[in-house]
Amino acid sequence: EIVGAIDDFAVGSMKMAKVGERRIAVIRTADGVHALDNACPHQGYGLVTGSLDGELLTCQWHNWKFRVRDGACLIGEEDVPCHAVALGDNGEIAVTVVEPSDAQKREQLWPSLIRGFERDYVGQMARDTARLLEAGADPVEIVWRGLEVSAPKNEYGIGHGMAMAADCLHLLPHWSGTERALPVVQALAGMAEPTRDRPSHALPEPDADVDLPTAIEREDLDGAMASVLGQLEAGAPAADLRAQLLEASCCHHLSYGQGAIYTQKAFELLELAGWDRAPALLPWLTKALVYGTREDTLPYMRKAKRAIDTVDLEALAAAPSHRQTGWTDAEDGLRSAILDAPEAAIQQAVEAVRAGAGIDGLLDTVTLAVSERLLRYDPAVDFDNEIDFGWLDITHGLTYANAARWAWRHHPSPATARLALFTVFLAHDTGRAERWRGLTPVTDLPEPTTGDLAAALAKGDETAAVAITLHGGSEITETLMQASMNDGATATIVVAHVVKLTRAAILEAEATGSRLPLAAAARFIAAPRLERFVARNVAEAIDFIRTGAPPKLSL
């Protein structure tokens, strides 16, 4: 389309022209005539309102700079589309806008998305994700591209970001169209932030002859990773590697429950992305298991560990399910013991399993106990920088129980029976702040009522949020999912815990038939949380430098 004549443009000038419905910046430099989209790819401001210096066009709104011959962004984030220009014999300027196909758009956008991901530019990731979704990209593929970049950069193996990514993708069907960008970008941001500017770590040569659980137990990182790669190269099925990694992750109460949680999330992610992608993920899961803290070797867990070591796990794993026996937790006796006994109720748990609860009945009870723990937690603890414990730690109780249920369903064995007993310990230990402060927990729940859950969550009205959740129907889970993705937290680790807790609560509510897990998630989302990572670390550092003593309540 003719947009003017060459004589209408002095060298160093710009004008906006319309080509069809497209607004085009027509620019003449000493090098020739160029045409770019007039809308800056950052926020859409008109480029012709900017400034031109030779071949460099600056959008004055945020000082992004573009090379006019090809639209490359030299300072800023994304490139601006460039269009073909032809000069006629009489000096007329014709601009041809060729709209790329969806496939071409995707190929152009992938490099930009990865650049934004590597620099943890959330705005760029959000815009490129929205553009990719508009161009028909698979949301799982978008997240996977980020995981491929970030996984080798995690110094101690995959972490919260990967786990949140798995949950975001499993919650994805509750969004449609371009709106799916919200859970997708939450997943990307969770993986990008902790790996920004980190180097990638190399993988060893595959070696299927290495025994994987033994290598992990010995903290033989190269051997464990080589075993995973070798088995995958030899065609090992998902069930085989899942069993081996579960056996390894269940040997210990690993990283306050994260070992089992990360194993669950990695395999859930591969269910969506495809088993053929396992070599890009499982070695880094293995690294997390190798480097995880063996909590059961620490003094604070000594009594519980001794009790667990005396249990016949083979017999425990063989106990029938409560669905066969009809077992119920009479007068909530086991639940109360898990919550309030002076020591972890390992023996009571074992007796209940043998009496007809089975492992699944035990996990039901643990879920209800840790949900109650979240419902009676005093948020004031979060605002005390002298206490190295808070909301985020307590959420592990519920996500750990859900991971143990997943492990038991996929690999019922003595190892996963041990894992169930570890969840009993953790449910007890999440009450440490209550015991340390001498709190009298409030156990009375509000009366169920109707109301607008989204409004209660937004206002931070914990009581109303819990009451509405206890009363509501299926729409409650939808509201909780939306709220978890729109969470007001600024720290990535907090968002990760919100998302993981919400999905675990939904799954556990379905498994137990109780609304308590949903109510616990609602309260956590609504309650005040102090994102105190700098303040807490400074307070701990000063105290340690002065006294040489570990933090109070430290593991």
Short mmCIF file of N, CA and C in Angstrom, two decimals, residues 416-472:
data_model
loop_
_atom_site.label_atom_id
_atom_site.label_comp_id
_atom_site.label_asym_id
_atom_site.label_seq_id
_atom_site.Cartn_x
_atom_site.Cartn_y
_atom_site.Cartn_z
N THR A 416 6.99 -46.85 51.22
CA THR A 416 5.97 -45.81 51.26
C THR A 416 5.13 -45.89 52.54
N ALA A 417 5.12 -47.06 53.20
CA ALA A 417 4.52 -47.13 54.53
C ALA A 417 5.35 -46.32 55.51
N ARG A 418 6.68 -46.38 55.39
CA ARG A 418 7.55 -45.54 56.22
C ARG A 418 7.25 -44.07 55.96
N LEU A 419 7.08 -43.72 54.70
CA LEU A 419 6.77 -42.34 54.35
C LEU A 419 5.50 -41.86 55.06
N ALA A 420 4.49 -42.72 55.14
CA ALA A 420 3.26 -42.36 55.83
C ALA A 420 3.54 -42.05 57.30
N LEU A 421 4.44 -42.81 57.93
CA LEU A 421 4.79 -42.54 59.32
C LEU A 421 5.57 -41.24 59.45
N PHE A 422 6.38 -40.92 58.44
CA PHE A 422 7.06 -39.62 58.45
C PHE A 422 6.05 -38.47 58.43
N THR A 423 4.93 -38.66 57.72
CA THR A 423 3.93 -37.59 57.68
C THR A 423 3.29 -37.39 59.05
N VAL A 424 3.20 -38.47 59.84
CA VAL A 424 2.69 -38.35 61.21
C VAL A 424 3.64 -37.48 62.03
N PHE A 425 4.94 -37.74 61.87
CA PHE A 425 5.92 -36.91 62.58
C PHE A 425 5.78 -35.45 62.17
N LEU A 426 5.69 -35.21 60.87
CA LEU A 426 5.66 -33.82 60.40
C LEU A 426 4.40 -33.12 60.89
N ALA A 427 3.27 -33.83 60.90
CA ALA A 427 2.03 -33.23 61.40
C ALA A 427 2.20 -32.79 62.85
N HIS A 428 2.92 -33.59 63.64
CA HIS A 428 3.23 -33.21 65.02
C HIS A 428 4.18 -32.01 65.05
N ASP A 429 5.23 -32.07 64.24
CA ASP A 429 6.27 -31.05 64.32
C ASP A 429 5.78 -29.68 63.85
N THR A 430 4.79 -29.66 62.98
CA THR A 430 4.28 -28.36 62.52
C THR A 430 3.60 -27.58 63.65
N GLY A 431 3.43 -28.20 64.81
CA GLY A 431 2.89 -27.50 65.97
C GLY A 431 3.96 -26.91 66.87
N ARG A 432 5.20 -26.89 66.41
CA ARG A 432 6.29 -26.44 67.27
C ARG A 432 6.11 -24.99 67.73
N ALA A 433 5.59 -24.12 66.85
CA ALA A 433 5.40 -22.73 67.25
C ALA A 433 4.34 -22.62 68.34
N GLU A 434 3.29 -23.43 68.24
CA GLU A 434 2.26 -23.45 69.28
C GLU A 434 2.88 -23.83 70.62
N ARG A 435 3.69 -24.88 70.62
CA ARG A 435 4.27 -25.38 71.87
C ARG A 435 5.30 -24.39 72.41
N TRP A 436 6.11 -23.84 71.53
CA TRP A 436 7.17 -22.95 71.97
C TRP A 436 6.61 -21.68 72.59
N ARG A 437 5.53 -21.17 72.02
CA ARG A 437 4.92 -19.94 72.54
C ARG A 437 3.88 -20.22 73.63
N GLY A 438 3.63 -21.50 73.90
CA GLY A 438 2.65 -21.82 74.93
C GLY A 438 1.24 -21.42 74.55
N LEU A 439 0.92 -21.52 73.29
CA LEU A 439 -0.40 -21.08 72.82
C LEU A 439 -1.47 -22.11 73.17
N THR A 440 -2.65 -21.62 73.38
CA THR A 440 -3.82 -22.48 73.50
C THR A 440 -4.56 -22.39 72.18
N PRO A 441 -4.44 -23.39 71.32
CA PRO A 441 -5.02 -23.28 69.98
C PRO A 441 -6.53 -23.14 70.03
N VAL A 442 -7.05 -22.33 69.13
CA VAL A 442 -8.49 -22.19 68.97
C VAL A 442 -8.96 -23.30 68.04
N THR A 443 -9.83 -24.15 68.51
CA THR A 443 -10.24 -25.31 67.72
C THR A 443 -11.67 -25.21 67.19
N ASP A 444 -12.42 -24.20 67.65
CA ASP A 444 -13.80 -24.07 67.18
C ASP A 444 -13.82 -23.41 65.81
N LEU A 445 -14.42 -24.07 64.85
CA LEU A 445 -14.54 -23.52 63.51
C LEU A 445 -15.78 -22.63 63.43
N PRO A 446 -15.77 -21.63 62.56
CA PRO A 446 -16.96 -20.81 62.39
C PRO A 446 -18.10 -21.62 61.77
N GLU A 447 -19.32 -21.19 62.02
CA GLU A 447 -20.46 -21.85 61.42
C GLU A 447 -20.44 -21.66 59.90
N PRO A 448 -20.66 -22.73 59.14
CA PRO A 448 -20.69 -22.58 57.68
C PRO A 448 -21.75 -21.56 57.26
N THR A 449 -21.43 -20.77 56.25
CA THR A 449 -22.37 -19.75 55.79
C THR A 449 -22.18 -19.51 54.31
N THR A 450 -23.15 -18.91 53.68
CA THR A 450 -23.04 -18.53 52.27
C THR A 450 -22.33 -17.18 52.17
N GLY A 451 -21.83 -16.89 51.01
CA GLY A 451 -21.17 -15.60 50.82
C GLY A 451 -20.24 -15.63 49.64
N ASP A 452 -19.58 -14.51 49.42
CA ASP A 452 -18.68 -14.34 48.29
C ASP A 452 -17.25 -14.66 48.76
N LEU A 453 -16.79 -15.85 48.43
CA LEU A 453 -15.46 -16.27 48.89
C LEU A 453 -14.37 -15.39 48.30
N ALA A 454 -14.49 -15.06 47.02
CA ALA A 454 -13.45 -14.23 46.39
C ALA A 454 -13.30 -12.90 47.13
N ALA A 455 -14.43 -12.31 47.51
CA ALA A 455 -14.38 -11.03 48.23
C ALA A 455 -13.75 -11.20 49.60
N ALA A 456 -14.10 -12.28 50.30
CA ALA A 456 -13.54 -12.53 51.62
C ALA A 456 -12.03 -12.73 51.55
N LEU A 457 -11.58 -13.46 50.55
CA LEU A 457 -10.14 -13.68 50.38
C LEU A 457 -9.43 -12.37 50.06
N ALA A 458 -10.03 -11.57 49.19
CA ALA A 458 -9.41 -10.30 48.79
C ALA A 458 -9.30 -9.34 49.97
N LYS A 459 -10.30 -9.37 50.86
CA LYS A 459 -10.29 -8.48 52.02
C LYS A 459 -9.46 -9.03 53.17
N GLY A 460 -9.00 -10.27 53.04
CA GLY A 460 -8.24 -10.87 54.12
C GLY A 460 -9.10 -11.24 55.31
N ASP A 461 -10.37 -11.52 55.06
CA ASP A 461 -11.30 -11.89 56.13
C ASP A 461 -11.21 -13.40 56.32
N GLU A 462 -10.34 -13.83 57.23
CA GLU A 462 -10.09 -15.26 57.43
C GLU A 462 -11.34 -16.01 57.88
N THR A 463 -12.05 -15.44 58.85
CA THR A 463 -13.21 -16.13 59.41
C THR A 463 -14.27 -16.35 58.35
N ALA A 464 -14.57 -15.31 57.58
CA ALA A 464 -15.57 -15.44 56.52
C ALA A 464 -15.10 -16.42 55.45
N ALA A 465 -13.82 -16.36 55.10
CA ALA A 465 -13.30 -17.26 54.07
C ALA A 465 -13.47 -18.72 54.49
N VAL A 466 -13.16 -19.01 55.75
CA VAL A 466 -13.31 -20.38 56.24
C VAL A 466 -14.77 -20.78 56.28
N ALA A 467 -15.64 -19.92 56.80
CA ALA A 467 -17.06 -20.24 56.92
C ALA A 467 -17.70 -20.48 55.56
N ILE A 468 -17.36 -19.66 54.59
CA ILE A 468 -17.93 -19.81 53.24
C ILE A 468 -17.42 -21.09 52.60
N THR A 469 -16.14 -21.38 52.80
CA THR A 469 -15.56 -22.60 52.22
C THR A 469 -16.19 -23.85 52.82
N LEU A 470 -16.44 -23.83 54.12
CA LEU A 470 -17.07 -24.99 54.77
C LEU A 470 -18.48 -25.22 54.26
N HIS A 471 -19.15 -24.18 53.81
CA HIS A 471 -20.54 -24.30 53.36
C HIS A 471 -20.63 -24.58 51.87
N GLY A 472 -19.71 -24.00 51.08
CA GLY A 472 -19.89 -23.91 49.63
C GLY A 472 -19.82 -25.22 48.88
#
